[in-house]
């Protein structure tokens, strides 16, 4: 069984709590997580009065971005889009209260990270299974930052999605692990601990990844990705980009220091059908453009 595959016959054991503007849905995860809190998948379900399509929304890494990204779910609902805001594993109430969110994803071991990333992909796909139980509307996905990486993987793996929106995200772990502010501790861990491929700094990273980078264009299927070494390619968005066959809207920040331009452009260049919108903002300051992002996203999702 490939890392993103799972037993679809496993019972959901769905629980649902209704609030004024949304339902909080939970169901069993299809994998064994690192912590007890992630055994249940949680989804904020925003149902439109006259829905035109379904959207799965995937937030970024860390707990701090979740609250403000919920604004998009609320407003997509108001424009006729059923929105299912997935809480990723090891975040918020799917993690110990002392965590900042997403800790298991910050590891120097590519083999460990591959498992964790594909747990997130399984959650996306399982949420899609849940949605299909009650809706036959077209299915779409939107991911911010880290969530954009998970969305890219899901779009390549699962053909049920008809469109995707990738926001302030990118690929090629060289540009993320060695340049992003939020991976500073990870860089220290690389220098101190290394990993199973003896990656200790950017130089060894580039050397270890060179051969697999040359092979990317020759991949014939998603399954071929798992023949590449080192295993960081097994969860790198650029490995999956050529297999995304659906239209993509891509938001990029001109002053983004979290996902630097080399990372975002590397991913964009490998996508087949992509429209890019470049905004004069950084990563977090993209929030000030949320109404523009919403407007352009609605136009993209609802056209045709």
GROMACS .gro file of C-alpha atoms in nm:
model
  304
    1UNK     CA    1   0.000   0.000   0.000
    2UNK     CA    2   0.136   0.341  -0.097
    3UNK     CA    3   0.170   0.606   0.177
    4UNK     CA    4  -0.142   0.798   0.068
    5UNK     CA    5  -0.365   0.490   0.040
    6UNK     CA    6  -0.603   0.372   0.311
    7UNK     CA    7  -0.891   0.137   0.380
    8UNK     CA    8  -1.202   0.316   0.255
    9UNK     CA    9  -1.425   0.056   0.417
   10UNK     CA   10  -1.323   0.169   0.765
   11UNK     CA   11  -1.625   0.314   0.951
   12UNK     CA   12  -1.634   0.692   0.993
   13UNK     CA   13  -1.800   0.697   1.336
   14UNK     CA   14  -1.922   1.048   1.258
   15UNK     CA   15  -2.011   1.294   1.529
   16UNK     CA   16  -2.158   1.636   1.456
   17UNK     CA   17  -2.220   1.940   1.673
   18UNK     CA   18  -2.428   2.224   1.529
   19UNK     CA   19  -2.354   2.590   1.597
   20UNK     CA   20  -2.507   2.911   1.463
   21UNK     CA   21  -2.304   2.938   1.140
   22UNK     CA   22  -2.135   2.598   1.105
   23UNK     CA   23  -2.124   2.235   1.209
   24UNK     CA   24  -1.821   2.083   1.380
   25UNK     CA   25  -1.784   1.736   1.231
   26UNK     CA   26  -1.547   1.469   1.355
   27UNK     CA   27  -1.468   1.117   1.240
   28UNK     CA   28  -1.201   0.852   1.294
   29UNK     CA   29  -0.861   0.894   1.129
   30UNK     CA   30  -0.758   0.614   0.894
   31UNK     CA   31  -0.406   0.590   1.041
   32UNK     CA   32  -0.240   0.560   1.381
   33UNK     CA   33  -0.122   0.911   1.477
   34UNK     CA   34   0.162   1.008   1.709
   35UNK     CA   35  -0.073   1.142   1.976
   36UNK     CA   36  -0.415   1.043   2.103
   37UNK     CA   37  -0.562   1.386   2.018
   38UNK     CA   38  -0.520   1.324   1.642
   39UNK     CA   39  -0.715   0.999   1.638
   40UNK     CA   40  -1.021   1.200   1.535
   41UNK     CA   41  -1.034   1.425   1.229
   42UNK     CA   42  -1.214   1.757   1.285
   43UNK     CA   43  -1.379   1.959   1.009
   44UNK     CA   44  -1.562   2.292   1.031
   45UNK     CA   45  -1.855   2.249   0.794
   46UNK     CA   46  -1.998   2.571   0.648
   47UNK     CA   47  -2.305   2.488   0.437
   48UNK     CA   48  -2.443   2.742   0.189
   49UNK     CA   49  -2.816   2.796   0.142
   50UNK     CA   50  -2.800   2.740  -0.234
   51UNK     CA   51  -2.464   2.566  -0.290
   52UNK     CA   52  -2.292   2.554  -0.627
   53UNK     CA   53  -1.986   2.348  -0.535
   54UNK     CA   54  -1.789   2.196  -0.247
   55UNK     CA   55  -1.451   2.326  -0.126
   56UNK     CA   56  -1.206   2.164   0.113
   57UNK     CA   57  -0.990   2.428   0.282
   58UNK     CA   58  -0.644   2.337   0.418
   59UNK     CA   59  -0.474   2.577   0.660
   60UNK     CA   60  -0.102   2.640   0.714
   61UNK     CA   61   0.131   2.495   0.975
   62UNK     CA   62   0.098   2.615   1.333
   63UNK     CA   63  -0.212   2.709   1.530
   64UNK     CA   64  -0.193   3.087   1.489
   65UNK     CA   65  -0.318   3.099   1.129
   66UNK     CA   66  -0.628   2.887   1.180
   67UNK     CA   67  -0.859   3.147   1.335
   68UNK     CA   68  -0.810   3.412   1.069
   69UNK     CA   69  -0.826   3.164   0.780
   70UNK     CA   70  -1.168   3.056   0.901
   71UNK     CA   71  -1.280   3.395   0.765
   72UNK     CA   72  -1.249   3.249   0.415
   73UNK     CA   73  -1.469   2.951   0.501
   74UNK     CA   74  -1.740   3.179   0.639
   75UNK     CA   75  -1.733   3.401   0.331
   76UNK     CA   76  -1.718   3.122   0.075
   77UNK     CA   77  -2.035   2.989   0.238
   78UNK     CA   78  -2.202   3.328   0.191
   79UNK     CA   79  -2.128   3.307  -0.183
   80UNK     CA   80  -2.278   2.965  -0.244
   81UNK     CA   81  -1.981   2.738  -0.172
   82UNK     CA   82  -2.004   2.459   0.084
   83UNK     CA   83  -1.672   2.486   0.266
   84UNK     CA   84  -1.511   2.214   0.474
   85UNK     CA   85  -1.230   2.362   0.683
   86UNK     CA   86  -1.005   2.072   0.781
   87UNK     CA   87  -0.800   2.090   1.100
   88UNK     CA   88  -0.474   1.919   1.008
   89UNK     CA   89  -0.325   1.647   1.230
   90UNK     CA   90  -0.121   1.767   1.528
   91UNK     CA   91  -0.292   2.108   1.533
   92UNK     CA   92  -0.529   2.289   1.768
   93UNK     CA   93  -0.749   2.040   1.956
   94UNK     CA   94  -0.586   1.757   1.756
   95UNK     CA   95  -0.265   1.812   1.957
   96UNK     CA   96  -0.155   1.847   2.320
   97UNK     CA   97  -0.243   2.190   2.458
   98UNK     CA   98   0.127   2.274   2.508
   99UNK     CA   99   0.205   2.242   2.134
  100UNK     CA  100   0.222   2.536   1.895
  101UNK     CA  101   0.084   2.316   1.619
  102UNK     CA  102   0.239   2.079   1.368
  103UNK     CA  103   0.544   1.972   1.571
  104UNK     CA  104   0.576   1.623   1.415
  105UNK     CA  105   0.618   1.782   1.071
  106UNK     CA  106   0.942   1.951   1.184
  107UNK     CA  107   1.186   1.662   1.164
  108UNK     CA  108   1.526   1.618   1.004
  109UNK     CA  109   1.423   1.268   0.892
  110UNK     CA  110   1.265   1.259   0.544
  111UNK     CA  111   1.127   0.912   0.608
  112UNK     CA  112   0.945   1.036   0.918
  113UNK     CA  113   0.817   1.349   0.740
  114UNK     CA  114   0.687   1.144   0.449
  115UNK     CA  115   0.462   0.951   0.686
  116UNK     CA  116   0.335   1.267   0.855
  117UNK     CA  117   0.267   1.456   0.529
  118UNK     CA  118   0.075   1.163   0.388
  119UNK     CA  119  -0.131   1.144   0.706
  120UNK     CA  120  -0.244   1.498   0.622
  121UNK     CA  121  -0.319   1.391   0.263
  122UNK     CA  122  -0.525   1.101   0.396
  123UNK     CA  123  -0.724   1.344   0.609
  124UNK     CA  124  -0.799   1.552   0.299
  125UNK     CA  125  -0.910   1.247   0.104
  126UNK     CA  126  -1.115   1.114   0.393
  127UNK     CA  127  -1.286   1.451   0.425
  128UNK     CA  128  -1.369   1.423   0.056
  129UNK     CA  129  -1.517   1.077   0.123
  130UNK     CA  130  -1.731   1.232   0.395
  131UNK     CA  131  -1.851   1.514   0.167
  132UNK     CA  132  -1.943   1.270  -0.108
  133UNK     CA  133  -2.188   1.097   0.125
  134UNK     CA  134  -2.424   1.391   0.106
  135UNK     CA  135  -2.321   1.599  -0.198
  136UNK     CA  136  -2.273   1.536  -0.569
  137UNK     CA  137  -2.156   1.891  -0.639
  138UNK     CA  138  -1.817   1.956  -0.805
  139UNK     CA  139  -1.525   1.917  -0.562
  140UNK     CA  140  -1.245   2.173  -0.524
  141UNK     CA  141  -0.962   2.243  -0.279
  142UNK     CA  142  -0.779   2.548  -0.146
  143UNK     CA  143  -0.458   2.542   0.057
  144UNK     CA  144  -0.257   2.817   0.229
  145UNK     CA  145   0.119   2.789   0.279
  146UNK     CA  146   0.188   2.441   0.422
  147UNK     CA  147  -0.171   2.360   0.336
  148UNK     CA  148  -0.092   2.447  -0.025
  149UNK     CA  149   0.174   2.176  -0.029
  150UNK     CA  150  -0.076   1.922   0.106
  151UNK     CA  151  -0.333   2.044  -0.149
  152UNK     CA  152  -0.084   2.001  -0.434
  153UNK     CA  153  -0.020   1.643  -0.329
  154UNK     CA  154  -0.393   1.574  -0.293
  155UNK     CA  155  -0.469   1.721  -0.637
  156UNK     CA  156  -0.211   1.492  -0.798
  157UNK     CA  157  -0.323   1.184  -0.606
  158UNK     CA  158  -0.701   1.221  -0.608
  159UNK     CA  159  -0.874   1.294  -0.938
  160UNK     CA  160  -1.204   1.378  -0.772
  161UNK     CA  161  -1.093   1.741  -0.740
  162UNK     CA  162  -1.188   1.957  -1.038
  163UNK     CA  163  -1.000   2.278  -0.948
  164UNK     CA  164  -0.743   2.394  -0.696
  165UNK     CA  165  -0.628   2.719  -0.536
  166UNK     CA  166  -0.272   2.733  -0.402
  167UNK     CA  167  -0.190   3.035  -0.188
  168UNK     CA  168   0.150   3.155  -0.069
  169UNK     CA  169   0.302   2.811  -0.103
  170UNK     CA  170   0.588   2.647  -0.286
  171UNK     CA  171   0.812   2.348  -0.328
  172UNK     CA  172   1.173   2.225  -0.328
  173UNK     CA  173   1.278   2.168   0.032
  174UNK     CA  174   1.614   2.332  -0.030
  175UNK     CA  175   1.450   2.676  -0.040
  176UNK     CA  176   1.222   2.606   0.257
  177UNK     CA  177   1.449   2.419   0.499
  178UNK     CA  178   1.751   2.645   0.449
  179UNK     CA  179   1.587   2.987   0.399
  180UNK     CA  180   1.250   3.010   0.577
  181UNK     CA  181   1.245   3.187   0.916
  182UNK     CA  182   1.019   2.923   1.072
  183UNK     CA  183   1.267   2.642   0.995
  184UNK     CA  184   1.558   2.802   1.183
  185UNK     CA  185   1.544   2.541   1.461
  186UNK     CA  186   1.526   2.269   1.198
  187UNK     CA  187   1.850   2.399   1.045
  188UNK     CA  188   2.014   2.378   1.388
  189UNK     CA  189   1.887   2.022   1.425
  190UNK     CA  190   2.032   1.929   1.086
  191UNK     CA  191   2.373   2.061   1.187
  192UNK     CA  192   2.357   1.884   1.524
  193UNK     CA  193   2.177   1.558   1.440
  194UNK     CA  194   2.196   1.517   1.061
  195UNK     CA  195   1.965   1.243   0.927
  196UNK     CA  196   1.963   0.907   0.749
  197UNK     CA  197   2.102   1.073   0.434
  198UNK     CA  198   2.378   1.264   0.618
  199UNK     CA  199   2.221   1.603   0.537
  200UNK     CA  200   2.386   1.861   0.760
  201UNK     CA  201   2.378   2.186   0.561
  202UNK     CA  202   2.258   2.334   0.234
  203UNK     CA  203   2.562   2.203   0.048
  204UNK     CA  204   2.497   1.838   0.138
  205UNK     CA  205   2.125   1.891   0.074
  206UNK     CA  206   2.192   2.012  -0.281
  207UNK     CA  207   2.435   1.727  -0.344
  208UNK     CA  208   2.198   1.460  -0.214
  209UNK     CA  209   1.901   1.594  -0.412
  210UNK     CA  210   2.076   1.655  -0.745
  211UNK     CA  211   2.016   1.318  -0.911
  212UNK     CA  212   1.649   1.296  -0.814
  213UNK     CA  213   1.589   1.653  -0.936
  214UNK     CA  214   1.714   1.548  -1.279
  215UNK     CA  215   1.468   1.258  -1.280
  216UNK     CA  216   1.155   1.459  -1.197
  217UNK     CA  217   1.059   1.542  -1.556
  218UNK     CA  218   1.085   1.175  -1.652
  219UNK     CA  219   0.841   1.046  -1.392
  220UNK     CA  220   0.546   0.868  -1.550
  221UNK     CA  221   0.317   0.824  -1.251
  222UNK     CA  222   0.271   0.933  -0.891
  223UNK     CA  223   0.386   0.587  -0.789
  224UNK     CA  224   0.727   0.658  -0.948
  225UNK     CA  225   0.785   0.936  -0.695
  226UNK     CA  226   0.852   0.676  -0.427
  227UNK     CA  227   1.148   0.537  -0.623
  228UNK     CA  228   1.329   0.869  -0.578
  229UNK     CA  229   1.591   0.920  -0.308
  230UNK     CA  230   1.628   1.093  -0.072
  231UNK     CA  231   1.278   1.046   0.066
  232UNK     CA  232   1.218   1.423   0.095
  233UNK     CA  233   1.094   1.398  -0.265
  234UNK     CA  234   0.811   1.177  -0.142
  235UNK     CA  235   0.644   1.483   0.013
  236UNK     CA  236   0.784   1.765  -0.199
  237UNK     CA  237   0.515   1.952  -0.393
  238UNK     CA  238   0.742   1.975  -0.699
  239UNK     CA  239   0.739   1.595  -0.727
  240UNK     CA  240   0.360   1.599  -0.762
  241UNK     CA  241   0.311   1.912  -0.972
  242UNK     CA  242   0.332   1.746  -1.315
  243UNK     CA  243   0.052   1.509  -1.214
  244UNK     CA  244  -0.189   1.791  -1.127
  245UNK     CA  245  -0.410   1.788  -1.434
  246UNK     CA  246  -0.677   2.031  -1.317
  247UNK     CA  247  -0.681   2.415  -1.342
  248UNK     CA  248  -0.492   2.594  -1.064
  249UNK     CA  249  -0.513   2.952  -0.935
  250UNK     CA  250  -0.189   3.048  -0.760
  251UNK     CA  251  -0.146   3.345  -0.525
  252UNK     CA  252   0.212   3.457  -0.460
  253UNK     CA  253   0.349   3.731  -0.235
  254UNK     CA  254   0.612   3.959  -0.380
  255UNK     CA  255   0.771   4.010  -0.036
  256UNK     CA  256   0.710   3.662   0.104
  257UNK     CA  257   1.003   3.557   0.325
  258UNK     CA  258   0.842   3.237   0.451
  259UNK     CA  259   0.797   3.088   0.104
  260UNK     CA  260   1.065   3.269  -0.093
  261UNK     CA  261   1.021   3.335  -0.465
  262UNK     CA  262   1.257   3.055  -0.570
  263UNK     CA  263   1.034   2.807  -0.390
  264UNK     CA  264   0.701   2.936  -0.524
  265UNK     CA  265   0.831   2.983  -0.879
  266UNK     CA  266   0.980   2.633  -0.882
  267UNK     CA  267   0.635   2.493  -0.809
  268UNK     CA  268   0.453   2.721  -1.052
  269UNK     CA  269   0.687   2.627  -1.337
  270UNK     CA  270   0.600   2.258  -1.295
  271UNK     CA  271   0.222   2.303  -1.290
  272UNK     CA  272   0.056   2.246  -1.628
  273UNK     CA  273  -0.253   2.469  -1.610
  274UNK     CA  274  -0.188   2.757  -1.371
  275UNK     CA  275  -0.290   3.122  -1.344
  276UNK     CA  276  -0.066   3.329  -1.119
  277UNK     CA  277  -0.165   3.638  -0.920
  278UNK     CA  278   0.127   3.828  -0.767
  279UNK     CA  279   0.041   4.047  -0.468
  280UNK     CA  280   0.251   4.325  -0.309
  281UNK     CA  281   0.263   4.155   0.031
  282UNK     CA  282   0.453   3.918   0.253
  283UNK     CA  283   0.334   3.588   0.394
  284UNK     CA  284   0.135   3.708   0.695
  285UNK     CA  285   0.046   4.046   0.546
  286UNK     CA  286  -0.145   3.858   0.273
  287UNK     CA  287  -0.431   3.872   0.523
  288UNK     CA  288  -0.480   4.240   0.435
  289UNK     CA  289  -0.560   4.126   0.080
  290UNK     CA  290  -0.813   3.866   0.195
  291UNK     CA  291  -1.109   4.036   0.024
  292UNK     CA  292  -0.922   4.053  -0.307
  293UNK     CA  293  -0.812   3.690  -0.267
  294UNK     CA  294  -1.172   3.593  -0.194
  295UNK     CA  295  -1.303   3.783  -0.497
  296UNK     CA  296  -1.050   3.630  -0.736
  297UNK     CA  297  -1.102   3.284  -0.588
  298UNK     CA  298  -1.479   3.307  -0.632
  299UNK     CA  299  -1.434   3.417  -0.992
  300UNK     CA  300  -1.203   3.122  -1.059
  301UNK     CA  301  -1.412   2.862  -0.880
  302UNK     CA  302  -1.750   2.964  -1.021
  303UNK     CA  303  -1.656   3.036  -1.381
  304UNK     CA  304  -1.742   2.783  -1.650
   0.00000   0.00000   0.00000
